[in-house]
Amino acid sequence: MWKELTTAISNFNIPADWIGIRAVKETTRTHFVRDGLPQSNGKSLTMGAMIEVMVNGSLGYAATNSLTLSSLQNAAEIAYKQAVAASEFWIYPFSKNTRPKVVGEYNSPFFEPLDAISPGEINDLLMRICHGLKISDKIVQTVANINTSEKETWFVSSNSSEVYQKIISLGNHFGVIAQDGNIVQQRSNNGMHANCYQGGWEVLKQDNLWHRVQQIAEQGLELLTAAECQNTRTNLVLAPDQMMLQIHESVGHPLEIDRILGDERNYAGGSFVKPEDFGKLAYGSPLMNITFDPTVEGEFASYSFDDTGTKATREYIIKDGILQRGLGSLESQNRSGLPGVACARATSWNRPPIDRMANLNLEPNLEPGNANFSEMIADIEHGVYMESNRSWSIDDRRHKFQFGCEYAKLIENGKLTKTLRNPNYRATTPEFWHSLIQVGNDANWQMYGTPFCGKGEPNQTIWVGHGSPVCVFANVEVFGGG
């Protein structure tokens, strides 16, 4: 691959200021079983290249699924013409400094390769999971699926950049729908498709897999006879699998600099955050420490370089509750004058990179003597503990939200007591994060990931990772309802 790309870029006959080629090859496999019966098994391969050209301060793009010299040359000419046409109307001129030279490599860590298990063995495992979930006739549906991906990216540029990255990932999901008359409840393993990680089959082969299958089935039945979540203002305790959604929607999206600049307003919306807020805005309580960290081993959106070749580093987005920097690539940083991160990412070879969150994590509280879970709730006279996202709704400024969870427990006098069904909570983003009164330690910090973050026109669905400990929020509006 290197030979084709370097030969092409040295032979391009266009008077551009800078040229880059990002070639991608990705193989994905999907396996889905419902009620113990295989529903689908698929394998797909996609391969192609995106050409990026800078002319007179503007960028042009063109993609091709053929890596021959003539096809790459043709795409480069199209990208050049786009850049020339756009240069008459640019809002902000870019320079070659926006694409500095970079050389490096990244490989996902793994122990057991994805081809170590045959499709038949994968189906057998998924069928066993479904059979394990079917513990009662009131379990009316069981599902289990596995998705794997092996993705290679090559990036070269006219200023001698050479970056290679290989990302191996596996995602799995299983859950039940339980029904008793008119009462229908769902229970899944940490919510919809949250168990996505980089790595091989060792990701799935956890010691507690079969215990978790049994637990999910039992909790699905438990919800059928559970009390409806009450309508009240109380202490809210969120598990890490729900904190994933909370961080994603109320921190990640509003801090994307292209949204703040208005680029996404037509489709994904804008943000309540203003450029002048950086370095000043108290986003949450002093316990709130959010990092952008693509360096976490095994987290779903880890990498060493973004899709424009920018070196990825761990950075505080919010520190001690104060907003520090945005989720903005070098382009957005140049346009806005704001500090950002290496987050220019594209869903595939046929999309240009845009500002996207990657691994966005709430850091654990490492103060000496910080509490574990039982100690965290010990002083809560009344509250509700919630797990696993079920529904979400947030306005296009990422300010006012309402989220629902699959499973909840009432907290009374420092103890988890009865199970609650249909738990929901609502707030505004600043109000909610300022109500953060406890953050768990590293012993209850967990990371999750999802492949379904959508943004951009045309749409780009991309992988993100989020880690968090258990958190306690004070005086939050909690309510019931399916």
Tab-separated table of N, CA and C in Angstrom, residues 329-476:
chain	number	residue	atom	x	y	z
A	329	SER	N	-10.555	19.967	16.039
A	329	SER	CA	-9.354	19.607	15.287
A	329	SER	C	-8.494	20.836	15.032
A	330	LEU	N	-7.365	20.642	14.349
A	330	LEU	CA	-6.499	21.775	14.021
A	330	LEU	C	-7.236	22.823	13.199
A	331	GLU	N	-8.112	22.376	12.304
A	331	GLU	CA	-8.879	23.338	11.506
A	331	GLU	C	-9.767	24.204	12.392
A	332	SER	N	-10.520	23.555	13.296
A	332	SER	CA	-11.413	24.308	14.184
A	332	SER	C	-10.629	25.159	15.166
A	333	GLN	N	-9.486	24.676	15.595
A	333	GLN	CA	-8.643	25.484	16.487
A	333	GLN	C	-8.172	26.749	15.779
A	334	ASN	N	-7.754	26.608	14.511
A	334	ASN	CA	-7.315	27.783	13.749
A	334	ASN	C	-8.454	28.775	13.547
A	335	ARG	N	-9.618	28.264	13.221
A	335	ARG	CA	-10.763	29.136	12.960
A	335	ARG	C	-11.230	29.872	14.202
A	336	SER	N	-11.262	29.157	15.339
A	336	SER	CA	-11.862	29.711	16.548
A	336	SER	C	-10.865	30.393	17.468
A	337	GLY	N	-9.576	30.043	17.332
A	337	GLY	CA	-8.589	30.531	18.280
A	337	GLY	C	-8.675	29.847	19.625
A	338	LEU	N	-9.396	28.706	19.693
A	338	LEU	CA	-9.589	27.979	20.945
A	338	LEU	C	-8.683	26.761	21.015
A	339	PRO	N	-8.276	26.358	22.211
A	339	PRO	CA	-7.506	25.120	22.343
A	339	PRO	C	-8.389	23.912	22.071
A	340	GLY	N	-7.839	22.910	21.371
A	340	GLY	CA	-8.610	21.729	21.032
A	340	GLY	C	-7.811	20.465	21.244
A	341	VAL	N	-8.142	19.436	20.456
A	341	VAL	CA	-7.529	18.121	20.607
A	341	VAL	C	-7.410	17.468	19.230
A	342	ALA	N	-6.788	16.301	19.181
A	342	ALA	CA	-6.641	15.561	17.920
A	342	ALA	C	-7.897	14.744	17.673
A	343	CYS	N	-8.913	15.388	17.094
A	343	CYS	CA	-10.211	14.719	16.975
A	343	CYS	C	-10.828	14.832	15.587
A	344	ALA	N	-10.024	15.085	14.542
A	344	ALA	CA	-10.555	15.063	13.175
A	344	ALA	C	-10.697	13.595	12.770
A	345	ARG	N	-11.944	13.128	12.641
A	345	ARG	CA	-12.171	11.702	12.404
A	345	ARG	C	-13.213	11.516	11.311
A	346	ALA	N	-13.029	10.468	10.522
A	346	ALA	CA	-13.952	10.133	9.441
A	346	ALA	C	-14.450	8.706	9.627
A	347	THR	N	-15.701	8.465	9.256
A	347	THR	CA	-16.274	7.139	9.443
A	347	THR	C	-15.694	6.119	8.474
A	348	SER	N	-15.234	6.569	7.293
A	348	SER	CA	-14.704	5.643	6.300
A	348	SER	C	-13.862	6.411	5.297
A	349	TRP	N	-13.414	5.711	4.261
A	349	TRP	CA	-12.551	6.330	3.259
A	349	TRP	C	-13.289	7.350	2.403
A	350	ASN	N	-14.617	7.272	2.336
A	350	ASN	CA	-15.374	8.164	1.448
A	350	ASN	C	-16.010	9.347	2.177
A	351	ARG	N	-15.480	9.693	3.344
A	351	ARG	CA	-15.932	10.861	4.082
A	351	ARG	C	-14.727	11.683	4.526
A	352	PRO	N	-14.824	13.008	4.490
A	352	PRO	CA	-13.748	13.847	5.039
A	352	PRO	C	-13.833	13.873	6.555
A	353	PRO	N	-12.714	14.032	7.250
A	353	PRO	CA	-12.751	14.079	8.710
A	353	PRO	C	-13.365	15.369	9.225
A	354	ILE	N	-14.124	15.255	10.311
A	354	ILE	CA	-14.733	16.400	10.979
A	354	ILE	C	-14.499	16.252	12.487
A	355	ASP	N	-14.841	17.275	13.254
A	355	ASP	CA	-14.662	17.225	14.708
A	355	ASP	C	-15.553	16.140	15.315
A	356	ARG	N	-14.930	15.173	15.995
A	356	ARG	CA	-15.678	14.108	16.665
A	356	ARG	C	-15.040	13.804	18.011
A	357	MET	N	-15.864	13.535	18.992
A	357	MET	CA	-15.299	13.054	20.243
A	357	MET	C	-14.721	11.659	20.016
A	358	ALA	N	-13.794	11.251	20.858
A	358	ALA	CA	-13.219	9.901	20.780
A	358	ALA	C	-13.450	9.244	22.138
A	359	ASN	N	-12.384	8.990	22.917
A	359	ASN	CA	-12.554	8.561	24.301
A	359	ASN	C	-12.717	9.803	25.163
A	360	LEU	N	-13.869	9.941	25.756
A	360	LEU	CA	-14.147	11.077	26.630
A	360	LEU	C	-14.534	10.505	27.989
A	361	ASN	N	-13.697	10.730	29.003
A	361	ASN	CA	-13.827	10.015	30.263
A	361	ASN	C	-13.957	10.953	31.451
A	362	LEU	N	-14.805	10.559	32.396
A	362	LEU	CA	-14.864	11.242	33.687
A	362	LEU	C	-13.858	10.556	34.604
A	363	GLU	N	-12.893	11.311	35.081
A	363	GLU	CA	-11.822	10.729	35.881
A	363	GLU	C	-12.315	10.358	37.285
A	364	PRO	N	-11.815	9.245	37.830
A	364	PRO	CA	-12.202	8.869	39.195
A	364	PRO	C	-11.625	9.821	40.222
A	365	ASN	N	-12.218	9.825	41.390
A	365	ASN	CA	-11.721	10.623	42.500
A	365	ASN	C	-10.634	9.826	43.211
A	366	LEU	N	-9.419	10.285	43.140
A	366	LEU	CA	-8.278	9.559	43.698
A	366	LEU	C	-7.825	10.118	45.035
A	367	GLU	N	-8.657	10.982	45.647
A	367	GLU	CA	-8.307	11.500	46.969
A	367	GLU	C	-8.230	10.343	47.966
A	368	PRO	N	-7.260	10.373	48.881
A	368	PRO	CA	-7.136	9.297	49.871
A	368	PRO	C	-8.431	9.109	50.654
A	369	GLY	N	-8.830	7.842	50.803
A	369	GLY	CA	-10.033	7.547	51.559
A	369	GLY	C	-11.316	7.725	50.788
A	370	ASN	N	-11.238	8.010	49.485
A	370	ASN	CA	-12.463	8.158	48.706
A	370	ASN	C	-13.250	6.860	48.709
A	371	ALA	N	-14.556	6.992	48.683
A	371	ALA	CA	-15.434	5.872	48.985
A	371	ALA	C	-15.620	4.912	47.827
A	372	ASN	N	-15.873	3.632	48.163
A	372	ASN	CA	-16.374	2.671	47.188
A	372	ASN	C	-17.891	2.820	47.128
A	373	PHE	N	-18.562	1.945	46.365
A	373	PHE	CA	-19.994	2.137	46.116
A	373	PHE	C	-20.816	2.105	47.398
A	374	SER	N	-20.626	1.095	48.221
A	374	SER	CA	-21.444	0.987	49.431
A	374	SER	C	-21.225	2.173	50.362
A	375	GLU	N	-20.012	2.663	50.403
A	375	GLU	CA	-19.728	3.830	51.232
A	375	GLU	C	-20.314	5.105	50.627
A	376	MET	N	-20.373	5.152	49.306
A	376	MET	CA	-20.923	6.336	48.646
A	376	MET	C	-22.401	6.533	48.967
A	377	ILE	N	-23.149	5.439	49.069
A	377	ILE	CA	-24.591	5.565	49.314
A	377	ILE	C	-24.936	5.477	50.798
A	378	ALA	N	-23.932	5.237	51.638
A	378	ALA	CA	-24.200	5.006	53.061
A	378	ALA	C	-24.900	6.177	53.733
A	379	ASP	N	-24.620	7.399	53.296
A	379	ASP	CA	-25.209	8.580	53.928
A	379	ASP	C	-26.426	9.119	53.189
A	380	ILE	N	-26.883	8.384	52.165
A	380	ILE	CA	-28.052	8.829	51.401
A	380	ILE	C	-29.315	8.320	52.078
A	381	GLU	N	-30.098	9.242	52.624
A	381	GLU	CA	-31.340	8.852	53.301
A	381	GLU	C	-32.396	8.419	52.290
A	382	HIS	N	-32.444	9.126	51.167
A	382	HIS	CA	-33.400	8.775	50.106
A	382	HIS	C	-32.765	9.082	48.757
A	383	GLY	N	-32.905	8.155	47.818
A	383	GLY	CA	-32.365	8.370	46.479
A	383	GLY	C	-32.778	7.249	45.556
A	384	VAL	N	-32.340	7.358	44.305
A	384	VAL	CA	-32.610	6.334	43.299
A	384	VAL	C	-31.311	6.025	42.562
A	385	TYR	N	-31.023	4.746	42.434
A	385	TYR	CA	-29.845	4.275	41.689
A	385	TYR	C	-30.323	3.737	40.347
A	386	MET	N	-29.702	4.171	39.233
A	386	MET	CA	-30.127	3.774	37.889
A	386	MET	C	-28.979	3.190	37.097
A	387	GLU	N	-29.329	2.189	36.261
A	387	GLU	CA	-28.376	1.527	35.377
A	387	GLU	C	-28.912	1.474	33.953
A	388	SER	N	-28.030	1.484	32.977
A	388	SER	CA	-28.296	1.059	31.599
A	388	SER	C	-29.302	1.930	30.869
A	389	ASN	N	-28.827	2.717	29.930
A	389	ASN	CA	-29.693	3.633	29.199
A	389	ASN	C	-30.735	2.903	28.378
A	390	ARG	N	-31.948	3.457	28.401
A	390	ARG	CA	-33.070	2.935	27.623
A	390	ARG	C	-33.578	3.952	26.605
A	391	SER	N	-33.531	5.244	26.959
A	391	SER	CA	-34.038	6.283	26.057
A	391	SER	C	-33.318	7.588	26.341
A	392	TRP	N	-33.312	8.470	25.336
A	392	TRP	CA	-32.670	9.765	25.532
A	392	TRP	C	-33.335	10.819	24.659
A	393	SER	N	-33.347	12.030	25.190
A	393	SER	CA	-33.870	13.171	24.454
A	393	SER	C	-33.147	14.405	24.969
A	394	ILE	N	-32.595	15.195	24.051
A	394	ILE	CA	-31.868	16.402	24.434
A	394	ILE	C	-32.058	17.439	23.335
A	395	ASP	N	-32.176	18.699	23.707
A	395	ASP	CA	-32.465	19.725	22.706
A	395	ASP	C	-31.240	20.000	21.833
A	396	ASP	N	-31.448	20.773	20.757
A	396	ASP	CA	-30.374	20.923	19.775
A	396	ASP	C	-29.268	21.865	20.237
A	397	ARG	N	-29.399	22.446	21.428
A	397	ARG	CA	-28.298	23.206	22.026
A	397	ARG	C	-27.591	22.392	23.108
A	398	ARG	N	-28.037	21.170	23.318
A	398	ARG	CA	-27.465	20.270	24.321
A	398	ARG	C	-27.593	20.872	25.722
A	399	HIS	N	-28.717	21.512	25.967
A	399	HIS	CA	-28.930	22.215	27.234
A	399	HIS	C	-29.936	21.503	28.125
A	400	LYS	N	-31.097	21.188	27.608
A	400	LYS	CA	-32.153	20.548	28.395
A	400	LYS	C	-32.303	19.105	27.932
A	401	PHE	N	-32.327	18.165	28.891
A	401	PHE	CA	-32.363	16.747	28.510
A	401	PHE	C	-33.312	15.960	29.395
A	402	GLN	N	-33.666	14.778	28.896
A	402	GLN	CA	-34.470	13.807	29.631
A	402	GLN	C	-33.986	12.420	29.231
A	403	PHE	N	-33.530	11.634	30.199
A	403	PHE	CA	-32.991	10.305	29.926
A	403	PHE	C	-33.746	9.253	30.731
A	404	GLY	N	-33.890	8.068	30.137
A	404	GLY	CA	-34.521	6.950	30.813
A	404	GLY	C	-33.586	5.770	30.921
A	405	CYS	N	-33.753	4.973	31.963
A	405	CYS	CA	-32.900	3.805	32.195
A	405	CYS	C	-33.739	2.531	32.263
A	406	GLU	N	-33.069	1.398	32.134
A	406	GLU	CA	-33.762	0.111	32.162
A	406	GLU	C	-34.089	-0.352	33.577
A	407	TYR	N	-33.208	-0.055	34.520
A	407	TYR	CA	-33.269	-0.724	35.814
A	407	TYR	C	-32.899	0.261	36.911
A	408	ALA	N	-33.634	0.208	38.028
A	408	ALA	CA	-33.346	1.119	39.132
A	408	ALA	C	-33.603	0.448	40.466
A	409	LYS	N	-32.968	1.002	41.489
A	409	LYS	CA	-33.183	0.572	42.862
A	409	LYS	C	-33.434	1.802	43.720
A	410	LEU	N	-34.385	1.671	44.636
A	410	LEU	CA	-34.610	2.722	45.602
A	410	LEU	C	-33.500	2.670	46.656
A	411	ILE	N	-33.034	3.824	47.081
A	411	ILE	CA	-32.057	3.916	48.158
A	411	ILE	C	-32.768	4.475	49.379
A	412	GLU	N	-32.729	3.723	50.469
A	412	GLU	CA	-33.353	4.145	51.717
A	412	GLU	C	-32.374	3.927	52.863
A	413	ASN	N	-32.090	5.012	53.553
A	413	ASN	CA	-31.207	4.942	54.720
A	413	ASN	C	-29.887	4.227	54.415
A	414	GLY	N	-29.301	4.602	53.271
A	414	GLY	CA	-27.978	4.114	52.930
A	414	GLY	C	-27.925	2.731	52.331
A	415	LYS	N	-29.088	2.150	51.986
A	415	LYS	CA	-29.119	0.792	51.442
A	415	LYS	C	-29.955	0.749	50.158
A	416	LEU	N	-29.567	-0.130	49.213
A	416	LEU	CA	-30.419	-0.423	48.063
A	416	LEU	C	-31.560	-1.299	48.538
A	417	THR	N	-32.792	-0.888	48.232
A	417	THR	CA	-33.948	-1.671	48.693
A	417	THR	C	-34.732	-2.193	47.490
A	418	LYS	N	-35.943	-1.713	47.269
A	418	LYS	CA	-36.782	-2.335	46.252
A	418	LYS	C	-36.425	-1.877	44.839
A	419	THR	N	-36.727	-2.754	43.891
A	419	THR	CA	-36.497	-2.477	42.471
A	419	THR	C	-37.578	-1.548	41.935
A	420	LEU	N	-37.176	-0.634	41.032
A	420	LEU	CA	-38.095	0.292	40.383
A	420	LEU	C	-38.028	0.102	38.875
A	421	ARG	N	-39.167	0.200	38.223
A	421	ARG	CA	-39.184	0.113	36.762
A	421	ARG	C	-39.497	1.472	36.156
A	422	ASN	N	-39.144	1.612	34.871
A	422	ASN	CA	-39.389	2.841	34.098
A	422	ASN	C	-38.809	4.083	34.773
A	423	PRO	N	-37.531	4.036	35.194
A	423	PRO	CA	-36.941	5.215	35.831
A	423	PRO	C	-36.449	6.234	34.795
A	424	ASN	N	-36.702	7.495	35.062
A	424	ASN	CA	-36.261	8.585	34.193
A	424	ASN	C	-35.766	9.740	35.053
A	425	TYR	N	-34.997	10.618	34.434
A	425	TYR	CA	-34.606	11.851	35.115
A	425	TYR	C	-34.429	12.946	34.083
A	426	ARG	N	-34.570	14.197	34.526
A	426	ARG	CA	-34.435	15.340	33.623
A	426	ARG	C	-33.743	16.489	34.343
A	427	ALA	N	-33.107	17.355	33.537
A	427	ALA	CA	-32.419	18.523	34.092
A	427	ALA	C	-31.918	19.363	32.924
A	428	THR	N	-31.241	20.457	33.226
A	428	THR	CA	-30.436	21.170	32.242
A	428	THR	C	-28.980	20.798	32.485
A	429	THR	N	-28.179	20.890	31.453
A	429	THR	CA	-26.787	20.448	31.557
A	429	THR	C	-26.019	21.157	32.674
A	430	PRO	N	-26.002	22.504	32.743
A	430	PRO	CA	-25.249	23.144	33.835
A	430	PRO	C	-25.792	22.793	35.215
A	431	GLU	N	-27.127	22.798	35.356
A	431	GLU	CA	-27.736	22.457	36.643
A	431	GLU	C	-27.315	21.057	37.077
A	432	PHE	N	-27.349	20.127	36.148
A	432	PHE	CA	-27.066	18.736	36.479
A	432	PHE	C	-25.623	18.552	36.934
A	433	TRP	N	-24.678	19.063	36.150
A	433	TRP	CA	-23.276	18.838	36.493
A	433	TRP	C	-22.859	19.620	37.735
A	434	HIS	N	-23.528	20.710	38.034
A	434	HIS	CA	-23.246	21.417	39.288
A	434	HIS	C	-23.798	20.664	40.497
A	435	SER	N	-24.724	19.734	40.262
A	435	SER	CA	-25.282	18.954	41.366
A	435	SER	C	-24.449	17.713	41.684
A	436	LEU	N	-23.318	17.536	40.973
A	436	LEU	CA	-22.440	16.380	41.221
A	436	LEU	C	-21.794	16.522	42.597
A	437	ILE	N	-22.100	15.593	43.515
A	437	ILE	CA	-21.603	15.701	44.892
A	437	ILE	C	-20.667	14.551	45.278
A	438	GLN	N	-20.656	13.461	44.485
A	438	GLN	CA	-19.724	12.374	44.755
A	438	GLN	C	-19.288	11.734	43.447
A	439	VAL	N	-18.012	11.418	43.360
A	439	VAL	CA	-17.447	10.687	42.220
A	439	VAL	C	-16.702	9.491	42.787
A	440	GLY	N	-16.990	8.321	42.252
A	440	GLY	CA	-16.389	7.108	42.764
A	440	GLY	C	-14.892	7.017	42.517
A	441	ASN	N	-14.273	6.029	43.137
A	441	ASN	CA	-12.835	5.840	42.975
A	441	ASN	C	-12.536	4.941	41.782
A	442	ASP	N	-11.258	4.643	41.582
A	442	ASP	CA	-10.881	3.857	40.405
A	442	ASP	C	-11.373	2.424	40.484
A	443	ALA	N	-11.762	1.954	41.659
A	443	ALA	CA	-12.268	0.584	41.788
A	443	ALA	C	-13.619	0.414	41.106
A	444	ASN	N	-14.409	1.484	41.001
A	444	ASN	CA	-15.696	1.344	40.298
A	444	ASN	C	-15.737	2.142	38.994
A	445	TRP	N	-14.552	2.510	38.479
A	445	TRP	CA	-14.467	3.134	37.160
A	445	TRP	C	-14.585	2.050	36.094
A	446	GLN	N	-15.471	2.248	35.132
A	446	GLN	CA	-15.662	1.287	34.043
A	446	GLN	C	-15.728	2.037	32.723
A	447	MET	N	-15.280	1.382	31.648
A	447	MET	CA	-15.356	2.007	30.328
A	447	MET	C	-16.262	1.197	29.415
A	448	TYR	N	-16.946	1.923	28.543
A	448	TYR	CA	-17.852	1.345	27.555
A	448	TYR	C	-17.625	2.049	26.219
A	449	GLY	N	-18.299	1.570	25.179
A	449	GLY	CA	-18.169	2.200	23.872
A	449	GLY	C	-19.398	1.956	23.028
A	450	THR	N	-19.578	2.778	22.013
A	450	THR	CA	-20.686	2.588	21.086
A	450	THR	C	-20.238	2.926	19.665
A	451	PRO	N	-20.730	2.176	18.665
A	451	PRO	CA	-20.392	2.487	17.266
A	451	PRO	C	-21.413	3.387	16.591
A	452	PHE	N	-22.336	3.982	17.360
A	452	PHE	CA	-23.493	4.620	16.744
A	452	PHE	C	-23.609	6.115	17.004
A	453	CYS	N	-22.496	6.840	17.078
A	453	CYS	CA	-22.567	8.295	17.227
A	453	CYS	C	-22.686	8.928	15.845
A	454	GLY	N	-23.795	9.592	15.582
A	454	GLY	CA	-24.045	10.155	14.256
A	454	GLY	C	-23.864	11.660	14.212
A	455	LYS	N	-23.354	12.133	13.079
A	455	LYS	CA	-23.112	13.572	12.909
A	455	LYS	C	-22.702	13.811	11.463
A	456	GLY	N	-22.837	15.038	10.993
A	456	GLY	CA	-22.321	15.420	9.683
A	456	GLY	C	-23.305	15.227	8.553
A	457	GLU	N	-23.103	15.984	7.479
A	457	GLU	CA	-23.866	15.848	6.235
A	457	GLU	C	-22.899	15.729	5.070
A	458	PRO	N	-22.860	14.592	4.369
A	458	PRO	CA	-23.623	13.370	4.616
A	458	PRO	C	-23.236	12.729	5.945
A	459	ASN	N	-24.175	11.952	6.484
A	459	ASN	CA	-24.024	11.430	7.839
A	459	ASN	C	-22.781	10.561	7.993
A	460	GLN	N	-22.146	10.690	9.155
A	460	GLN	CA	-21.026	9.841	9.521
A	460	GLN	C	-21.319	9.221	10.892
A	461	THR	N	-21.356	7.907	10.938
A	461	THR	CA	-21.564	7.181	12.182
A	461	THR	C	-20.217	6.671	12.655
A	462	ILE	N	-19.828	7.043	13.869
A	462	ILE	CA	-18.462	6.789	14.295
A	462	ILE	C	-18.414	6.172	15.685
A	463	TRP	N	-17.263	5.572	16.013
A	463	TRP	CA	-17.050	4.921	17.298
A	463	TRP	C	-16.618	5.940	18.344
A	464	VAL	N	-17.145	5.786	19.553
A	464	VAL	CA	-16.712	6.592	20.686
A	464	VAL	C	-16.576	5.696	21.913
A	465	GLY	N	-15.761	6.134	22.859
A	465	GLY	CA	-15.610	5.422	24.118
A	465	GLY	C	-15.803	6.375	25.276
A	466	HIS	N	-16.366	5.866	26.367
A	466	HIS	CA	-16.577	6.686	27.555
A	466	HIS	C	-16.334	5.852	28.800
A	467	GLY	N	-15.589	6.414	29.742
A	467	GLY	CA	-15.351	5.763	31.016
A	467	GLY	C	-15.766	6.665	32.155
A	468	SER	N	-16.237	6.042	33.235
A	468	SER	CA	-16.685	6.812	34.389
A	468	SER	C	-16.809	5.901	35.597
A	469	PRO	N	-16.652	6.446	36.775
A	469	PRO	CA	-17.050	5.717	37.974
A	469	PRO	C	-18.518	5.963	38.284
A	470	VAL	N	-19.030	5.357	39.335
A	470	VAL	CA	-20.354	5.682	39.854
A	470	VAL	C	-20.346	7.138	40.319
A	471	CYS	N	-21.458	7.851	40.075
A	471	CYS	CA	-21.552	9.260	40.475
A	471	CYS	C	-22.865	9.525	41.195
A	472	VAL	N	-22.835	10.482	42.121
A	472	VAL	CA	-24.021	10.883	42.872
A	472	VAL	C	-24.331	12.346	42.568
A	473	PHE	N	-25.593	12.611	42.234
A	473	PHE	CA	-26.070	13.952	41.934
A	473	PHE	C	-27.195	14.297	42.917
A	474	ALA	N	-27.190	15.513	43.422
A	474	ALA	CA	-28.158	15.924	44.439
A	474	ALA	C	-29.343	16.653	43.832
A	475	ASN	N	-30.523	16.411	44.402
A	475	ASN	CA	-31.733	17.187	44.102
A	475	ASN	C	-32.072	17.176	42.610
A	476	VAL	N	-32.123	15.977	42.038
A	476	VAL	CA	-32.447	15.813	40.616
A	476	VAL	C	-33.907	15.384	40.472
